[in-house]
mmCIF file with all atom_site columns, C-alpha atoms in Angstrom:
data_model
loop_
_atom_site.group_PDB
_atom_site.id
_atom_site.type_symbol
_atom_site.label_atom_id
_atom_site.label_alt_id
_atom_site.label_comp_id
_atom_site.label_asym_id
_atom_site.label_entity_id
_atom_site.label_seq_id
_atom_site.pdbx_PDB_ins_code
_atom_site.Cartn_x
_atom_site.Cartn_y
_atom_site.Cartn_z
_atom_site.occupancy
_atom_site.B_iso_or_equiv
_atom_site.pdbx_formal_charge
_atom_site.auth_seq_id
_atom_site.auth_comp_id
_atom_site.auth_asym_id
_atom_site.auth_atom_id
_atom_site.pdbx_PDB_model_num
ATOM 1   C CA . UNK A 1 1   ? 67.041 -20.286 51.833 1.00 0.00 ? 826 UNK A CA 1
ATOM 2   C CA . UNK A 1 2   ? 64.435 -18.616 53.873 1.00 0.00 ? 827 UNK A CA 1
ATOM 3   C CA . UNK A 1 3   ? 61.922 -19.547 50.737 1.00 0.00 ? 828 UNK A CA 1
ATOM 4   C CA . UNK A 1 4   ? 62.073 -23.238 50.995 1.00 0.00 ? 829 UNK A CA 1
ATOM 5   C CA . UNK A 1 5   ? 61.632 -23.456 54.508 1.00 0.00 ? 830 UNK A CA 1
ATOM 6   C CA . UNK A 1 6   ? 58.226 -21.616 54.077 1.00 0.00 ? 831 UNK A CA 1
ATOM 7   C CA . UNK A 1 7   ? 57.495 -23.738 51.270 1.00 0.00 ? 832 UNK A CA 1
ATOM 8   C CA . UNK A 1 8   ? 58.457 -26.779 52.921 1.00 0.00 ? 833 UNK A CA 1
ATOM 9   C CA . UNK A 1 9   ? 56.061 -25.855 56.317 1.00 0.00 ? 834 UNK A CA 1
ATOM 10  C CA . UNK A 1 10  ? 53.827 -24.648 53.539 1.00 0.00 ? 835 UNK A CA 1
ATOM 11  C CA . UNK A 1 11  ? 53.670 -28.428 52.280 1.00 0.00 ? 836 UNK A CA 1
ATOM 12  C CA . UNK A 1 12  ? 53.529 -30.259 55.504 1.00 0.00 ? 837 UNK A CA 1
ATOM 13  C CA . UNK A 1 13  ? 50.912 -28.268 56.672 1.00 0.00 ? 838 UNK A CA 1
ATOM 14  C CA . UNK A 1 14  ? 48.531 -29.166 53.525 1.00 0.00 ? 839 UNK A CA 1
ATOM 15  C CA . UNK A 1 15  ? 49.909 -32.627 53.853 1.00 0.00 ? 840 UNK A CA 1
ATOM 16  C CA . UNK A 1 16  ? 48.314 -32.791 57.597 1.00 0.00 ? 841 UNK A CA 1
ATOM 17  C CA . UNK A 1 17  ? 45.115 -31.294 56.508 1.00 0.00 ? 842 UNK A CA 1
ATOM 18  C CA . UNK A 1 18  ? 45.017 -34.125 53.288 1.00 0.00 ? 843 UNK A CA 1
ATOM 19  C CA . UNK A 1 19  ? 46.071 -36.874 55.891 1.00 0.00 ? 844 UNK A CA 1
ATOM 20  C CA . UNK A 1 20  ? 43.633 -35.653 58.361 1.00 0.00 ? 845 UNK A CA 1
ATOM 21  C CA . UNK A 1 21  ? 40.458 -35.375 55.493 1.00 0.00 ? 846 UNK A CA 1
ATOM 22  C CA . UNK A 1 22  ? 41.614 -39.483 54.485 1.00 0.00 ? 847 UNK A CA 1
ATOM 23  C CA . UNK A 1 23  ? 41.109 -40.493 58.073 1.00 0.00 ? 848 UNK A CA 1
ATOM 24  C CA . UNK A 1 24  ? 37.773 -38.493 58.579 1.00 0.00 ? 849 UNK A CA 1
ATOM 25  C CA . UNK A 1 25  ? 36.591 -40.206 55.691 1.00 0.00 ? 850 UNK A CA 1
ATOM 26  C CA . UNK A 1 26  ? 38.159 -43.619 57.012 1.00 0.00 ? 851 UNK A CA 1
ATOM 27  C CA . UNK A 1 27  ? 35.784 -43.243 59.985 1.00 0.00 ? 852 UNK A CA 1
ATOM 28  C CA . UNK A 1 28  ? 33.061 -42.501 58.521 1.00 0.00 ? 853 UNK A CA 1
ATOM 29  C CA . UNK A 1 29  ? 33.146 -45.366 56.820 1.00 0.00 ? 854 UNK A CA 1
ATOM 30  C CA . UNK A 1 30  ? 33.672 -49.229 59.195 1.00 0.00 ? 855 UNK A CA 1
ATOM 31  C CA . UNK A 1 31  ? 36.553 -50.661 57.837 1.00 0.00 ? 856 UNK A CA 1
ATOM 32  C CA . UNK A 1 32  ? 34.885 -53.907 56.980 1.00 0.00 ? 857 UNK A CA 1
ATOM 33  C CA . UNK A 1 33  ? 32.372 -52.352 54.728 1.00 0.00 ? 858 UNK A CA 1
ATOM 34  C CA . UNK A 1 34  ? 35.727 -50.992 52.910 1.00 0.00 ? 859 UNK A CA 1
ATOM 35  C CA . UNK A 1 35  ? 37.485 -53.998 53.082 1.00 0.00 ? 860 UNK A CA 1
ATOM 36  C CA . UNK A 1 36  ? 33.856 -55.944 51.590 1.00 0.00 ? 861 UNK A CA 1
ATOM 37  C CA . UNK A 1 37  ? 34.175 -52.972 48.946 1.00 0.00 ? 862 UNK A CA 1
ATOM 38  C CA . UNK A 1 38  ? 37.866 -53.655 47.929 1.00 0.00 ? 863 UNK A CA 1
ATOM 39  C CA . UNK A 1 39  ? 37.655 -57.177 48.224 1.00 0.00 ? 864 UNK A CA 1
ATOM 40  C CA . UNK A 1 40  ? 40.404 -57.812 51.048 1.00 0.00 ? 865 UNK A CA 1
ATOM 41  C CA . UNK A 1 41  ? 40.517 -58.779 54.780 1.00 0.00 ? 866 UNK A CA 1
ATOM 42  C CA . UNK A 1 42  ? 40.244 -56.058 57.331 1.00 0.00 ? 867 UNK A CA 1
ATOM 43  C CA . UNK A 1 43  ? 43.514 -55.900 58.186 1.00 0.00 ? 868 UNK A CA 1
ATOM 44  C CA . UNK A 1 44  ? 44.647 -54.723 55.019 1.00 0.00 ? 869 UNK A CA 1
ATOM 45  C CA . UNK A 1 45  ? 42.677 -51.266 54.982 1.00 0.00 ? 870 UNK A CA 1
ATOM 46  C CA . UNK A 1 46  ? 44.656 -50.382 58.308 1.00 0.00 ? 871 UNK A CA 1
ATOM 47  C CA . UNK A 1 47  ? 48.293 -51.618 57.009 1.00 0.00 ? 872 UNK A CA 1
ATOM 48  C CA . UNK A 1 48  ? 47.286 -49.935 53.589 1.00 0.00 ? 873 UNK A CA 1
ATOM 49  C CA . UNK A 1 49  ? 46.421 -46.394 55.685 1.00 0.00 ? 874 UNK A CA 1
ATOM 50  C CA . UNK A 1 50  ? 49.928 -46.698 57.546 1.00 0.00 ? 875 UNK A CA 1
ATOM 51  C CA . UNK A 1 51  ? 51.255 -45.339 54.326 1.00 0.00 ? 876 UNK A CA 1
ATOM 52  C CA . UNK A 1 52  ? 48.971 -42.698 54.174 1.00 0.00 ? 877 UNK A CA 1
ATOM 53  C CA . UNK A 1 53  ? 51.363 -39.935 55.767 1.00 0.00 ? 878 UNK A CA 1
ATOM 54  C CA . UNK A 1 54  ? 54.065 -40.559 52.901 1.00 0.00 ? 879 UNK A CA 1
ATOM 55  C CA . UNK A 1 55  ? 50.929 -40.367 50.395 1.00 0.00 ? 880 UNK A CA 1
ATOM 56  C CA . UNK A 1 56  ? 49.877 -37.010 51.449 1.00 0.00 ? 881 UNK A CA 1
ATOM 57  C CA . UNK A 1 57  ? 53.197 -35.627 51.623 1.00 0.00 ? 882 UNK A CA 1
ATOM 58  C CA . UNK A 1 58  ? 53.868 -36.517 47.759 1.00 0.00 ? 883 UNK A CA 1
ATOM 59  C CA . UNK A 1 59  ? 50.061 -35.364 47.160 1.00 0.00 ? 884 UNK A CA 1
ATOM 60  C CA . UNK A 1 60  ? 50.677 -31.926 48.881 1.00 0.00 ? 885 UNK A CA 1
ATOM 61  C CA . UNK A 1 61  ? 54.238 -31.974 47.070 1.00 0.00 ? 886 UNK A CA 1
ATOM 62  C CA . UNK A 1 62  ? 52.463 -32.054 43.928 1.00 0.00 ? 887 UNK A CA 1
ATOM 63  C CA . UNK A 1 63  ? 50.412 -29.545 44.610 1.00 0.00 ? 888 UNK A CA 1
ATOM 64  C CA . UNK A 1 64  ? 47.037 -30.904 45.807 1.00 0.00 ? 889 UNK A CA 1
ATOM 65  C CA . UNK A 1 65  ? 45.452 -28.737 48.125 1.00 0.00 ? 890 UNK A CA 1
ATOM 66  C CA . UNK A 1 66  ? 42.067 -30.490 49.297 1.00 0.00 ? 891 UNK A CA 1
ATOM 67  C CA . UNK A 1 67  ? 39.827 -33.373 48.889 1.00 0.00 ? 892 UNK A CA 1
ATOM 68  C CA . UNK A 1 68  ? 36.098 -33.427 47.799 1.00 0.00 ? 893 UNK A CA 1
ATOM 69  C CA . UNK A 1 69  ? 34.212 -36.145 49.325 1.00 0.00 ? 894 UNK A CA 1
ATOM 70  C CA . UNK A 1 70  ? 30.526 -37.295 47.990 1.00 0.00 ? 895 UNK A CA 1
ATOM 71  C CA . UNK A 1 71  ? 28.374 -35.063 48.105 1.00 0.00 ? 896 UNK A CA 1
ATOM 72  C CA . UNK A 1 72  ? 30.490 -32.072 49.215 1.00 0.00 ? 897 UNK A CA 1
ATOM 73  C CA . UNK A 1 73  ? 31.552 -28.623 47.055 1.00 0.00 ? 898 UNK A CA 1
ATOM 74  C CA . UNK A 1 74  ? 34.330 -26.563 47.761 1.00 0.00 ? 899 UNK A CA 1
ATOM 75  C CA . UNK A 1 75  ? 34.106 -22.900 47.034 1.00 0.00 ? 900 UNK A CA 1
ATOM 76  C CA . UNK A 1 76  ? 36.837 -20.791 45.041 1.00 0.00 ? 901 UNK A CA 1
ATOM 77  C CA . UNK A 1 77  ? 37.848 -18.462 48.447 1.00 0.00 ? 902 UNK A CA 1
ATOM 78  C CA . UNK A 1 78  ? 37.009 -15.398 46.339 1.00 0.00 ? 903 UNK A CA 1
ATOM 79  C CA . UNK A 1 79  ? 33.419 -17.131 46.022 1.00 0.00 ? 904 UNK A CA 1
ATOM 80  C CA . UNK A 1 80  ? 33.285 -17.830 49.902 1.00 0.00 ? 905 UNK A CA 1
ATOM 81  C CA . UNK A 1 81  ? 34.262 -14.429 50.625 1.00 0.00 ? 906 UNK A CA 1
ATOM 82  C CA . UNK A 1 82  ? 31.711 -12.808 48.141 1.00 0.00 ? 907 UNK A CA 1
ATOM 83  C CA . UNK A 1 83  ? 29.089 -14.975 50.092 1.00 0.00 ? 908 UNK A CA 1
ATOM 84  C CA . UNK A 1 84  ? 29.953 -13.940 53.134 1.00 0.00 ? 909 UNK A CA 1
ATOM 85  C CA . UNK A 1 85  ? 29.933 -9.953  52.161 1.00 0.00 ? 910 UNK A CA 1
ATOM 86  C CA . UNK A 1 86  ? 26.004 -10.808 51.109 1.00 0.00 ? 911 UNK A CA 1
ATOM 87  C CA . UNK A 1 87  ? 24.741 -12.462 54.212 1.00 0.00 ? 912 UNK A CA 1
ATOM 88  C CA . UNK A 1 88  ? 27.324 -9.730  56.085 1.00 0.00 ? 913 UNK A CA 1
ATOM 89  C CA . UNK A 1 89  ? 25.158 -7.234  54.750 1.00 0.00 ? 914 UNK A CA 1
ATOM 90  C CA . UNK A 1 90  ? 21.391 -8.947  54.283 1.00 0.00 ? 915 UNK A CA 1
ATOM 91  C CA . UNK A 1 91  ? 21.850 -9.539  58.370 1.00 0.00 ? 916 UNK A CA 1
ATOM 92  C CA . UNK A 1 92  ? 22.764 -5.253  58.622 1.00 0.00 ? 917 UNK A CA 1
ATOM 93  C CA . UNK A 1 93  ? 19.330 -4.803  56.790 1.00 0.00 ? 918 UNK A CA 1
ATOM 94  C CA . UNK A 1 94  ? 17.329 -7.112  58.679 1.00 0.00 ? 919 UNK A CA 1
ATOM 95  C CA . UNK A 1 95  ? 18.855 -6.337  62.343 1.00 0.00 ? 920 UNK A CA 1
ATOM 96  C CA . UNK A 1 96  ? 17.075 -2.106  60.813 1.00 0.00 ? 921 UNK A CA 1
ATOM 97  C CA . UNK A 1 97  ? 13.799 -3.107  59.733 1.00 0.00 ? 922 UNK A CA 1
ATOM 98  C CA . UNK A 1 98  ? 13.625 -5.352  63.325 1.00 0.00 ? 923 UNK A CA 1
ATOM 99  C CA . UNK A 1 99  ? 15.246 -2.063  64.701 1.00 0.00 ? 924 UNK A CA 1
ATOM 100 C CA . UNK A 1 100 ? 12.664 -0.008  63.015 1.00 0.00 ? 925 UNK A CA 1
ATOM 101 C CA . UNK A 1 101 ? 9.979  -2.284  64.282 1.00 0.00 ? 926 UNK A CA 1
ATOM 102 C CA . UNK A 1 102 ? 10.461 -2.834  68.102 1.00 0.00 ? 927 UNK A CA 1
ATOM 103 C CA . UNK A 1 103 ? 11.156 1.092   68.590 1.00 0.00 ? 928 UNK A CA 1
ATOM 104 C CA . UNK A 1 104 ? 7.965  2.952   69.780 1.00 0.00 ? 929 UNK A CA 1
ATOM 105 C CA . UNK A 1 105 ? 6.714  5.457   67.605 1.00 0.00 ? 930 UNK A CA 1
ATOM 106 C CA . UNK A 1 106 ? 6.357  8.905   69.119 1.00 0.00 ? 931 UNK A CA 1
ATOM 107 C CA . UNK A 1 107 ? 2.731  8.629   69.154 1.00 0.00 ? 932 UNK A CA 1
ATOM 108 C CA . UNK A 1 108 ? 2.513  5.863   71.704 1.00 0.00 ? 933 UNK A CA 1
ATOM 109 C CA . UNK A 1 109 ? 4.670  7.489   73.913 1.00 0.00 ? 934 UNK A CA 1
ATOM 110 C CA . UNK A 1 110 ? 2.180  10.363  75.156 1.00 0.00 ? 935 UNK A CA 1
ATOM 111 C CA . UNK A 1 111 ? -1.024 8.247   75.419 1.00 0.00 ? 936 UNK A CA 1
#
């Protein structure tokens, strides 16, 4: 019992994130430059996005987990982790050579 309440809060909370990636792209878009695209009145890409919540819902239920937009890539998380250990540790090794750098050598200390 305690499973399918997790999986259920599991599923609305990738069905917010799906709803909330259609209506970022919504915006960035007007909605008569949509409506020009689909060939209807304005009116109809808001009434159409009313049923967006129920769309997401069966979308996360089916196990869709993101959107890509144009011109966006979405990284595998082991691949965004493995990125971040690299810069992690390229930023170590430059924060010791500017280390090295700025310290004063022991020469120009007694003149």
């Amino acid at each position: 019992m305690e499973l399918a309440k997790t999986r259920n809060m599991n599923i609305d909370f990738i069905s917010r994130h799906l709803l909330s990636a259609a209506h970022q792209a919504l915006v960035k878009t007007k909605q008569t430059v949509i409506a020009k695209i689909l060939g209807v009145a304005d009116s109809t890409v808001l009434r159409r996005a009313e049923k967006y919540p129920e769309m997401m819902e069966q979308l996360a239920a089916s196990g869709v987990e993101d959107f890509v937009m144009k011109g966006e890539k979405k990284l595998p998380l082991d691949q965004y982790r493995w990125l971040l250990t690299v810069a992690m540790e390229y930023s170590k090794i430059q924060l010791e050579i500017t280390g090295n750098e700025n310290a004063p050598s022991a020469g120009t200390l007694e003149a």
